[in-house]
Short mmCIF file of C-alpha atoms in Angstrom, two decimals:
data_model
loop_
_atom_site.label_atom_id
_atom_site.label_comp_id
_atom_site.label_asym_id
_atom_site.label_seq_id
_atom_site.Cartn_x
_atom_site.Cartn_y
_atom_site.Cartn_z
CA MET A 1 -1.95 1.62 -24.90
CA ASN A 2 1.18 0.22 -23.23
CA ARG A 3 3.66 2.38 -21.33
CA LEU A 4 6.07 2.72 -24.25
CA SER A 5 3.30 3.76 -26.61
CA ALA A 6 1.93 6.15 -24.04
CA ALA A 7 5.38 7.68 -23.54
CA ARG A 8 5.81 8.09 -27.30
CA ALA A 9 2.38 9.67 -27.60
CA LEU A 10 3.14 12.05 -24.74
CA SER A 11 6.51 12.95 -26.25
CA ARG A 12 4.88 13.63 -29.62
CA ARG A 13 2.14 15.68 -28.01
CA THR A 14 4.71 17.68 -26.00
CA PHE A 15 6.80 18.26 -29.11
CA LEU A 16 3.80 19.33 -31.13
CA SER A 17 2.59 21.69 -28.43
CA ALA A 18 6.01 23.33 -28.41
CA ALA A 19 6.01 23.51 -32.19
CA VAL A 20 2.56 25.06 -32.20
CA ALA A 21 3.63 27.64 -29.64
CA SER A 22 6.71 28.58 -31.65
CA GLY A 23 5.24 28.24 -35.13
CA ALA A 24 8.06 25.82 -36.02
CA TRP A 25 7.43 23.19 -38.66
CA PRO A 26 7.43 19.51 -37.64
CA ALA A 27 10.11 17.46 -39.38
CA TRP A 28 7.50 15.49 -41.33
CA ALA A 29 6.00 18.69 -42.68
CA ALA A 30 8.75 20.07 -44.87
CA PRO A 31 7.83 23.12 -46.96
CA ALA A 32 6.22 22.32 -50.29
CA ASP A 33 8.51 20.83 -52.96
CA SER A 34 7.59 22.70 -56.13
CA ALA A 35 8.68 19.88 -58.45
CA ALA A 36 6.75 17.29 -56.46
CA TRP A 37 3.71 19.57 -56.39
CA LYS A 38 3.82 20.02 -60.16
CA ARG A 39 3.78 16.22 -60.50
CA THR A 40 0.77 16.09 -58.17
CA GLU A 41 -1.03 18.70 -60.27
CA ALA A 42 -0.22 16.78 -63.45
CA ASP A 43 -1.49 13.53 -61.93
CA ALA A 44 -4.66 15.27 -60.77
CA ARG A 45 -5.66 16.61 -64.16
CA GLY A 46 -8.57 14.56 -65.48
CA GLN A 47 -9.39 12.97 -62.12
CA THR A 48 -12.82 13.04 -60.47
CA VAL A 49 -12.78 13.76 -56.74
CA TYR A 50 -15.73 12.50 -54.68
CA PHE A 51 -15.94 14.99 -51.80
CA ASN A 52 -18.17 13.68 -49.00
CA ALA A 53 -19.38 16.79 -47.19
CA TRP A 54 -22.32 17.78 -45.02
CA ALA A 55 -25.07 19.23 -47.17
CA GLY A 56 -27.34 20.83 -44.61
CA SER A 57 -26.83 24.41 -45.79
CA GLU A 58 -27.82 25.96 -49.10
CA ARG A 59 -24.98 28.48 -48.80
CA ILE A 60 -22.37 25.77 -48.23
CA ASN A 61 -23.70 23.71 -51.12
CA ALA A 62 -23.57 26.77 -53.37
CA TYR A 63 -20.00 27.51 -52.25
CA LEU A 64 -18.93 23.97 -53.14
CA GLN A 65 -20.51 24.36 -56.56
CA TRP A 66 -18.33 27.45 -57.04
CA VAL A 67 -15.26 25.46 -55.90
CA ALA A 68 -16.12 22.73 -58.41
CA GLY A 69 -16.17 25.27 -61.21
CA GLU A 70 -12.85 26.78 -60.15
CA VAL A 71 -10.88 23.51 -59.78
CA GLN A 72 -12.20 22.37 -63.15
CA ARG A 73 -11.20 25.67 -64.75
CA LEU A 74 -7.79 25.95 -63.06
CA HIS A 75 -6.70 22.32 -62.73
CA GLY A 76 -8.92 20.14 -64.89
CA VAL A 77 -10.25 18.32 -61.80
CA THR A 78 -13.91 17.31 -61.59
CA LEU A 79 -15.32 17.77 -58.09
CA GLN A 80 -18.42 15.81 -57.12
CA HIS A 81 -20.10 16.90 -53.88
CA VAL A 82 -21.39 13.71 -52.26
CA LYS A 83 -24.02 15.14 -49.93
CA ILE A 84 -24.07 13.53 -46.49
CA THR A 85 -25.80 14.23 -43.20
CA ASP A 86 -23.23 12.73 -40.82
CA ALA A 87 -19.49 12.19 -41.33
CA ALA A 88 -19.69 9.17 -39.02
CA GLU A 89 -21.56 7.35 -41.80
CA VAL A 90 -18.57 7.88 -44.10
CA VAL A 91 -16.16 6.68 -41.43
CA ARG A 92 -18.15 3.47 -41.13
CA ARG A 93 -18.12 3.04 -44.91
CA VAL A 94 -14.34 3.45 -45.17
CA ARG A 95 -13.89 1.06 -42.24
CA ALA A 96 -16.08 -1.51 -44.01
CA GLU A 97 -14.03 -1.12 -47.20
CA LYS A 98 -10.82 -1.79 -45.25
CA ALA A 99 -12.35 -4.84 -43.58
CA ALA A 100 -13.34 -6.14 -47.02
CA GLY A 101 -9.79 -5.74 -48.30
CA ARG A 102 -10.60 -2.80 -50.58
CA THR A 103 -7.21 -1.08 -50.27
CA ALA A 104 -7.56 0.95 -53.48
CA ASP A 105 -10.33 2.51 -55.57
CA GLY A 106 -12.28 3.46 -52.47
CA SER A 107 -15.60 5.27 -52.67
CA VAL A 108 -14.36 8.43 -50.90
CA ASP A 109 -11.60 10.75 -52.12
CA LEU A 110 -12.03 13.69 -49.76
CA LEU A 111 -14.00 14.02 -46.52
CA TRP A 112 -15.08 17.04 -44.42
CA ILE A 113 -14.21 15.98 -40.92
CA ASN A 114 -13.00 16.82 -37.43
CA GLY A 115 -13.26 15.71 -33.81
CA GLU A 116 -14.13 12.17 -32.84
CA ASN A 117 -14.47 11.09 -36.48
CA PHE A 118 -10.89 12.17 -37.19
CA LEU A 119 -9.73 10.47 -34.01
CA THR A 120 -11.40 7.22 -35.07
CA MET A 121 -9.88 7.30 -38.57
CA LYS A 122 -6.45 8.15 -37.22
CA ARG A 123 -6.50 5.38 -34.62
CA GLU A 124 -7.72 2.80 -37.13
CA ALA A 125 -5.25 3.85 -39.86
CA LEU A 126 -8.06 4.81 -42.23
CA LEU A 127 -6.32 7.96 -43.48
CA PHE A 128 -3.79 8.68 -46.22
CA GLY A 129 -0.79 10.78 -45.26
CA PRO A 130 0.81 12.82 -43.87
CA TRP A 131 0.27 15.22 -46.76
CA ALA A 132 -1.49 18.39 -45.56
CA GLU A 133 1.48 20.53 -44.54
CA ALA A 134 3.22 19.83 -47.84
CA LEU A 135 0.50 21.73 -49.68
CA PRO A 136 1.86 25.02 -51.10
CA ALA A 137 -1.05 26.97 -49.64
CA PHE A 138 -0.42 25.65 -46.12
CA ALA A 139 2.40 28.18 -45.72
CA ALA A 140 -0.20 30.88 -44.99
CA VAL A 141 -2.09 28.90 -42.32
CA ASP A 142 -2.13 30.56 -38.90
CA VAL A 143 -0.59 27.78 -36.80
CA VAL A 144 0.29 30.19 -33.95
CA GLY A 145 -2.78 32.36 -33.42
CA LYS A 146 -5.09 29.45 -34.29
CA PRO A 147 -3.37 26.42 -32.73
CA THR A 148 -6.37 24.18 -33.42
CA THR A 149 -5.22 24.13 -37.06
CA ARG A 150 -2.77 21.49 -35.79
CA LEU A 151 -4.75 20.08 -32.88
CA ASP A 152 -8.12 18.54 -33.66
CA PHE A 153 -10.10 18.15 -30.43
CA SER A 154 -6.73 18.08 -28.59
CA GLU A 155 -5.44 15.31 -30.89
CA PRO A 156 -2.32 16.16 -32.98
CA VAL A 157 -3.29 16.35 -36.63
CA ASP A 158 0.14 15.13 -37.79
CA GLY A 159 -0.49 16.29 -41.35
CA LEU A 160 -3.32 13.80 -41.88
CA GLU A 161 -5.94 16.47 -42.62
CA ALA A 162 -5.84 20.02 -43.97
CA PRO A 163 -7.50 22.87 -42.07
CA TRP A 164 -10.47 24.42 -43.85
CA GLY A 165 -12.30 26.78 -41.50
CA MET A 166 -12.75 27.98 -37.94
CA ALA A 167 -15.73 27.57 -35.64
CA GLN A 168 -16.60 29.04 -32.25
CA LEU A 169 -19.71 28.68 -30.16
CA THR A 170 -21.71 31.88 -30.52
CA PHE A 171 -25.11 32.86 -29.17
CA PHE A 172 -27.55 35.16 -30.88
CA ALA A 173 -30.56 36.91 -29.44
CA ASP A 174 -33.50 39.04 -30.44
CA GLY A 175 -32.18 42.43 -29.33
CA GLN A 176 -35.68 43.85 -28.98
CA ARG A 177 -36.56 41.28 -26.32
CA VAL A 178 -33.15 40.61 -24.74
CA THR A 179 -31.73 43.95 -23.68
CA THR A 180 -28.85 42.50 -21.63
CA VAL A 181 -27.35 39.25 -22.91
CA PRO A 182 -26.19 36.58 -20.40
CA ASP A 183 -22.40 36.46 -20.10
CA ASN A 184 -21.96 32.94 -18.73
CA ILE A 185 -23.92 29.80 -17.92
CA THR A 186 -24.89 31.06 -14.47
CA GLU A 187 -26.38 34.22 -15.97
CA LEU A 188 -28.06 32.20 -18.74
CA THR A 189 -29.76 30.00 -16.15
CA ALA A 190 -30.93 33.06 -14.22
CA TRP A 191 -32.20 34.62 -17.48
CA ALA A 192 -34.05 31.42 -18.39
CA LEU A 193 -35.70 31.43 -14.95
CA ARG A 194 -37.04 34.94 -15.67
CA HIS A 195 -38.04 34.06 -19.23
CA PRO A 196 -39.21 30.44 -19.17
CA GLY A 197 -39.40 28.61 -22.49
CA ARG A 198 -37.40 31.18 -24.47
CA PHE A 199 -34.13 29.26 -24.76
CA THR A 200 -33.17 25.70 -25.64
CA TYR A 201 -30.45 23.84 -27.51
CA PRO A 202 -30.46 20.98 -30.07
CA ARG A 203 -30.85 17.42 -28.87
CA LEU A 204 -27.64 15.44 -28.59
CA PRO A 205 -25.85 13.93 -30.49
CA GLN A 206 -26.52 16.80 -32.93
CA PHE A 207 -23.17 18.57 -32.70
CA HIS A 208 -24.50 22.04 -31.87
CA GLY A 209 -26.21 20.51 -28.86
CA THR A 210 -23.09 18.59 -27.91
CA THR A 211 -21.04 21.78 -28.20
CA PHE A 212 -23.39 23.65 -25.88
CA VAL A 213 -23.10 20.86 -23.31
CA LYS A 214 -19.29 20.98 -23.62
CA GLN A 215 -19.48 24.74 -23.02
CA VAL A 216 -21.44 24.16 -19.81
CA LEU A 217 -18.93 21.48 -18.81
CA MET A 218 -15.92 23.74 -19.39
CA GLU A 219 -17.53 26.65 -17.54
CA THR A 220 -18.42 24.57 -14.50
CA THR A 221 -15.70 21.96 -13.99
CA ALA A 222 -12.81 22.68 -11.66
CA ASP A 223 -10.46 20.46 -13.71
CA ARG A 224 -10.60 21.71 -17.30
CA ALA A 225 -7.08 20.38 -17.92
CA ALA A 226 -8.38 16.82 -17.62
CA LEU A 227 -10.52 17.39 -20.71
CA GLY A 228 -7.42 17.87 -22.84
CA LYS A 229 -6.34 14.31 -22.10
CA PRO A 230 -7.89 11.08 -23.41
CA TYR A 231 -11.09 10.01 -21.65
CA SER A 232 -10.90 7.88 -18.54
CA ALA A 233 -13.83 6.45 -16.62
CA GLU A 234 -12.28 7.57 -13.32
CA ALA A 235 -12.00 11.20 -14.43
CA PHE A 236 -15.41 11.27 -16.12
CA GLY A 237 -17.49 11.06 -12.96
CA ARG A 238 -15.44 13.64 -11.11
CA VAL A 239 -15.06 16.11 -13.98
CA THR A 240 -18.64 16.00 -15.26
CA ALA A 241 -20.50 16.10 -11.92
CA PRO A 242 -20.82 19.93 -12.03
CA LEU A 243 -22.12 19.70 -15.62
CA TRP A 244 -25.11 17.53 -14.72
CA LYS A 245 -25.86 19.74 -11.71
CA ALA A 246 -25.85 22.84 -13.95
CA LEU A 247 -28.08 21.19 -16.59
CA ASP A 248 -30.48 19.95 -13.91
CA ALA A 249 -30.84 23.58 -12.80
CA LEU A 250 -31.27 24.95 -16.34
CA HIS A 251 -33.57 22.38 -17.98
CA PRO A 252 -36.84 23.12 -16.13
CA HIS A 253 -36.74 26.65 -17.60
CA LEU A 254 -36.05 25.64 -21.22
CA TRP A 255 -38.54 25.38 -24.06
CA ARG A 256 -40.98 22.55 -23.20
CA GLN A 257 -39.35 22.44 -19.75
CA GLY A 258 -36.38 20.56 -21.23
CA ARG A 259 -38.51 17.49 -21.96
CA LEU A 260 -38.10 17.99 -25.72
CA PHE A 261 -35.24 19.47 -27.70
CA PRO A 262 -35.04 20.77 -31.32
CA ALA A 263 -33.63 18.30 -33.81
CA SER A 264 -31.03 20.74 -35.16
CA ASP A 265 -29.64 24.25 -34.99
CA ALA A 266 -31.63 25.09 -38.10
CA VAL A 267 -34.86 24.23 -36.31
CA ALA A 268 -33.83 26.31 -33.30
CA ARG A 269 -32.86 29.21 -35.55
CA GLN A 270 -36.27 29.15 -37.20
CA MET A 271 -37.90 29.09 -33.76
CA LEU A 272 -36.02 32.30 -32.96
CA ALA A 273 -37.03 33.82 -36.29
CA ASP A 274 -40.66 33.00 -35.43
CA GLY A 275 -40.34 34.58 -31.97
CA GLU A 276 -40.78 31.30 -30.12
CA LEU A 277 -37.22 31.48 -28.78
CA TRP A 278 -35.41 34.66 -27.80
CA ILE A 279 -31.89 33.22 -27.60
CA SER A 280 -30.36 30.52 -29.79
CA LEU A 281 -26.85 29.38 -30.70
CA THR A 282 -24.58 28.54 -33.59
CA PHE A 283 -21.04 27.33 -34.22
CA ASN A 284 -20.41 29.95 -36.90
CA PRO A 285 -19.79 33.45 -35.48
CA ASN A 286 -20.99 34.98 -38.77
CA GLU A 287 -24.12 32.89 -39.20
CA ALA A 288 -26.60 35.41 -37.81
CA ALA A 289 -25.16 38.13 -40.06
CA SER A 290 -25.50 35.84 -43.09
CA GLU A 291 -29.08 34.98 -42.18
CA MET A 292 -29.93 38.64 -41.71
CA LEU A 293 -28.51 39.51 -45.12
CA ALA A 294 -30.64 36.73 -46.57
CA GLY A 295 -33.72 38.14 -44.87
CA LYS A 296 -34.19 35.04 -42.73
CA LEU A 297 -33.56 36.74 -39.37
CA SER A 298 -34.80 40.05 -38.03
CA SER A 299 -32.49 43.07 -38.21
CA SER A 300 -32.77 43.28 -34.41
CA VAL A 301 -30.75 40.08 -33.87
CA VAL A 302 -27.40 40.46 -32.09
CA SER A 303 -24.55 37.91 -31.81
CA TYR A 304 -22.42 37.49 -28.72
CA GLN A 305 -20.03 35.14 -26.93
CA HIS A 306 -19.46 34.60 -23.23
CA SER A 307 -16.62 36.98 -22.38
CA GLY A 308 -14.57 34.35 -20.54
CA GLY A 309 -14.38 32.25 -23.70
CA THR A 310 -16.37 29.75 -25.74
CA VAL A 311 -15.61 26.37 -27.27
CA GLY A 312 -13.94 26.57 -30.67
CA ASN A 313 -12.25 24.31 -33.16
CA THR A 314 -11.03 23.94 -36.70
CA HIS A 315 -12.75 21.85 -39.31
CA PHE A 316 -10.66 19.95 -41.83
CA VAL A 317 -10.63 17.89 -45.01
CA ALA A 318 -9.00 14.45 -45.03
CA ILE A 319 -8.17 11.78 -47.62
CA PRO A 320 -9.00 8.12 -46.84
CA PHE A 321 -6.23 5.54 -47.13
CA ASN A 322 -7.82 3.94 -50.20
CA ALA A 323 -8.86 7.07 -52.09
CA ARG A 324 -9.05 6.61 -55.84
CA ALA A 325 -8.01 10.20 -56.68
CA ARG A 326 -5.36 11.13 -54.10
CA ALA A 327 -3.68 13.69 -56.35
CA GLY A 328 -6.95 15.34 -57.27
CA ALA A 329 -8.00 15.44 -53.61
CA GLN A 330 -4.76 17.24 -52.66
CA VAL A 331 -5.23 19.76 -55.46
CA VAL A 332 -8.77 20.48 -54.23
CA ALA A 333 -7.57 20.79 -50.62
CA ASN A 334 -4.85 23.20 -51.73
CA PHE A 335 -7.40 25.31 -53.58
CA LEU A 336 -9.66 25.36 -50.50
CA LEU A 337 -6.73 26.89 -48.58
CA SER A 338 -5.99 29.54 -51.20
CA PRO A 339 -6.62 33.19 -50.24
CA ALA A 340 -9.25 33.51 -52.97
CA ALA A 341 -11.23 30.47 -51.73
CA GLN A 342 -10.80 31.36 -48.05
CA ALA A 343 -11.87 34.98 -48.62
CA ARG A 344 -14.99 33.94 -50.52
CA LYS A 345 -15.84 31.44 -47.78
CA ALA A 346 -15.39 34.11 -45.08
CA ASP A 347 -17.71 36.54 -46.89
CA VAL A 348 -21.05 36.55 -45.02
CA ARG A 349 -22.82 36.97 -48.36
CA GLN A 350 -21.44 33.56 -49.43
CA TRP A 351 -20.91 31.35 -46.39
CA GLY A 352 -19.37 33.45 -43.60
CA ASP A 353 -16.99 30.74 -42.38
CA PRO A 354 -13.93 32.29 -40.66
CA THR A 355 -10.57 31.75 -42.33
CA VAL A 356 -7.70 29.55 -41.10
CA LEU A 357 -5.11 31.83 -42.72
CA ALA A 358 -2.82 34.35 -41.02
CA MET A 359 -3.30 37.80 -42.50
CA ASN A 360 0.38 38.67 -41.91
CA ARG A 361 1.41 35.85 -44.22
CA LEU A 362 -0.56 37.22 -47.15
CA THR A 363 0.39 39.83 -49.72
CA PRO A 364 -1.43 43.20 -49.57
CA ALA A 365 -3.53 42.16 -52.56
CA GLU A 366 -4.48 38.88 -50.86
CA ARG A 367 -5.35 40.65 -47.59
CA ALA A 368 -7.56 43.03 -49.53
CA LEU A 369 -9.74 40.08 -50.54
CA PHE A 370 -10.80 39.74 -46.88
CA GLN A 371 -11.55 43.39 -46.27
CA ALA A 372 -15.24 44.12 -46.16
CA ASN A 373 -17.45 46.68 -44.51
CA PRO A 374 -18.89 45.58 -41.14
CA VAL A 375 -22.39 44.18 -41.40
CA PRO A 376 -25.14 43.95 -38.77
CA GLY A 377 -25.29 40.76 -36.75
CA ILE A 378 -21.57 40.01 -36.43
CA VAL A 379 -19.95 39.48 -33.02
CA GLN A 380 -18.86 42.86 -31.69
CA ARG A 381 -16.59 41.58 -28.93
CA VAL A 382 -14.80 38.36 -29.86
CA ALA A 383 -14.10 36.11 -26.84
CA PRO A 384 -11.12 33.77 -26.37
CA VAL A 385 -11.38 30.36 -28.04
CA TRP A 386 -11.39 27.38 -25.69
CA PRO A 387 -9.97 24.33 -27.50
CA GLU A 388 -12.31 21.35 -27.59
CA PRO A 389 -12.00 18.53 -25.06
CA HIS A 390 -10.15 15.52 -26.43
CA GLY A 391 -12.27 13.71 -29.00
CA SER A 392 -12.50 10.59 -26.84
CA TRP A 393 -14.77 12.48 -24.41
CA VAL A 394 -17.51 13.15 -26.95
CA ASP A 395 -19.25 9.77 -27.01
CA PRO A 396 -19.25 9.26 -23.21
CA ILE A 397 -20.71 12.76 -22.71
CA GLU A 398 -23.40 12.18 -25.33
CA GLN A 399 -24.32 8.76 -23.96
CA GLU A 400 -24.63 10.07 -20.40
CA TRP A 401 -26.71 13.04 -21.61
CA LEU A 402 -29.04 10.67 -23.50
CA ARG A 403 -29.35 8.45 -20.43
CA ARG A 404 -30.30 11.40 -18.25
CA TYR A 405 -32.36 13.59 -20.61
CA GLY A 406 -32.99 11.69 -23.84
CA ARG A 407 -36.39 10.25 -22.94
#
């Protein structure tokens, strides 16, 4: 990036930060034009939207089946859930289509995405838009209390993707065995020393594992502000040195002495259910409650977050530059933002994914959709959300972790 480009990027970032703080709308995100939206809905009717989305959860898959039924019933749009295991695979596919000159009729209409994958698609002009903030339902998004709805891993979204749900690193423990939960990484290391083999985290680059490592990084580094800026090799060594020191201290006390790591959060969760682990982690604050309702976790499980804060972000849906069904994709994204769809998604009996909406922007009847009786297993004391490091840090962190511990 030359100096002029860097200055423009900084100016845009500064402007967006101010807009986020004030709740003001960027100039490119004018409120929805009802006539234009009606044309979009008319164009969408009869289209088939191929939604490429992670399919690692039965509850999420079932929720998307419900969405498919609703958008067909309400808008005449056919939604096909293309089940994937890694959004990076879809990014590579769209990139290959662009390289081959396939500028229309692409294979992907809508993509579940965030973080470094969004950053890659934005930088390589692989996305359609801006479009997201022109959706009618975007008016109820909480852009003030949840600033990550406009900043994806510290990268301005610029209307190129629509927020879908919130995530925050959350730990859960067997309350019968863990009477006092650790409140930070230092306490977790001390707890692991007293209870060897009862905690671990997924192997990187599985994103739950990467998130845990970012949590350790943000708790230990003296220069957290550097993580909000694009990666630089000079800063990396200085900023991450405390991280590797902390992991070196923790790993000997992990499951299998830190020589092996579970392949996924689901594997780790099952290890906790079987009593092999006593503490595990998730990126969905309501996941333990959902699993308890489903009878997959013991009723003694408790969820908690480090009181100083834990890493959190927003996950989004985006439309590739060459999508075949752009109108249909926008109609689906708008439905995903509707109070009815967000409330069902937030229900721990369905998915339990926290909403991106602001309750004070909803009508009383819409707010009532979110009201539910407290259930066991939810976080009792919600900690501050720490925005993710800039997406450009993810790959260097994962590569260094693999070099050090990925034997």
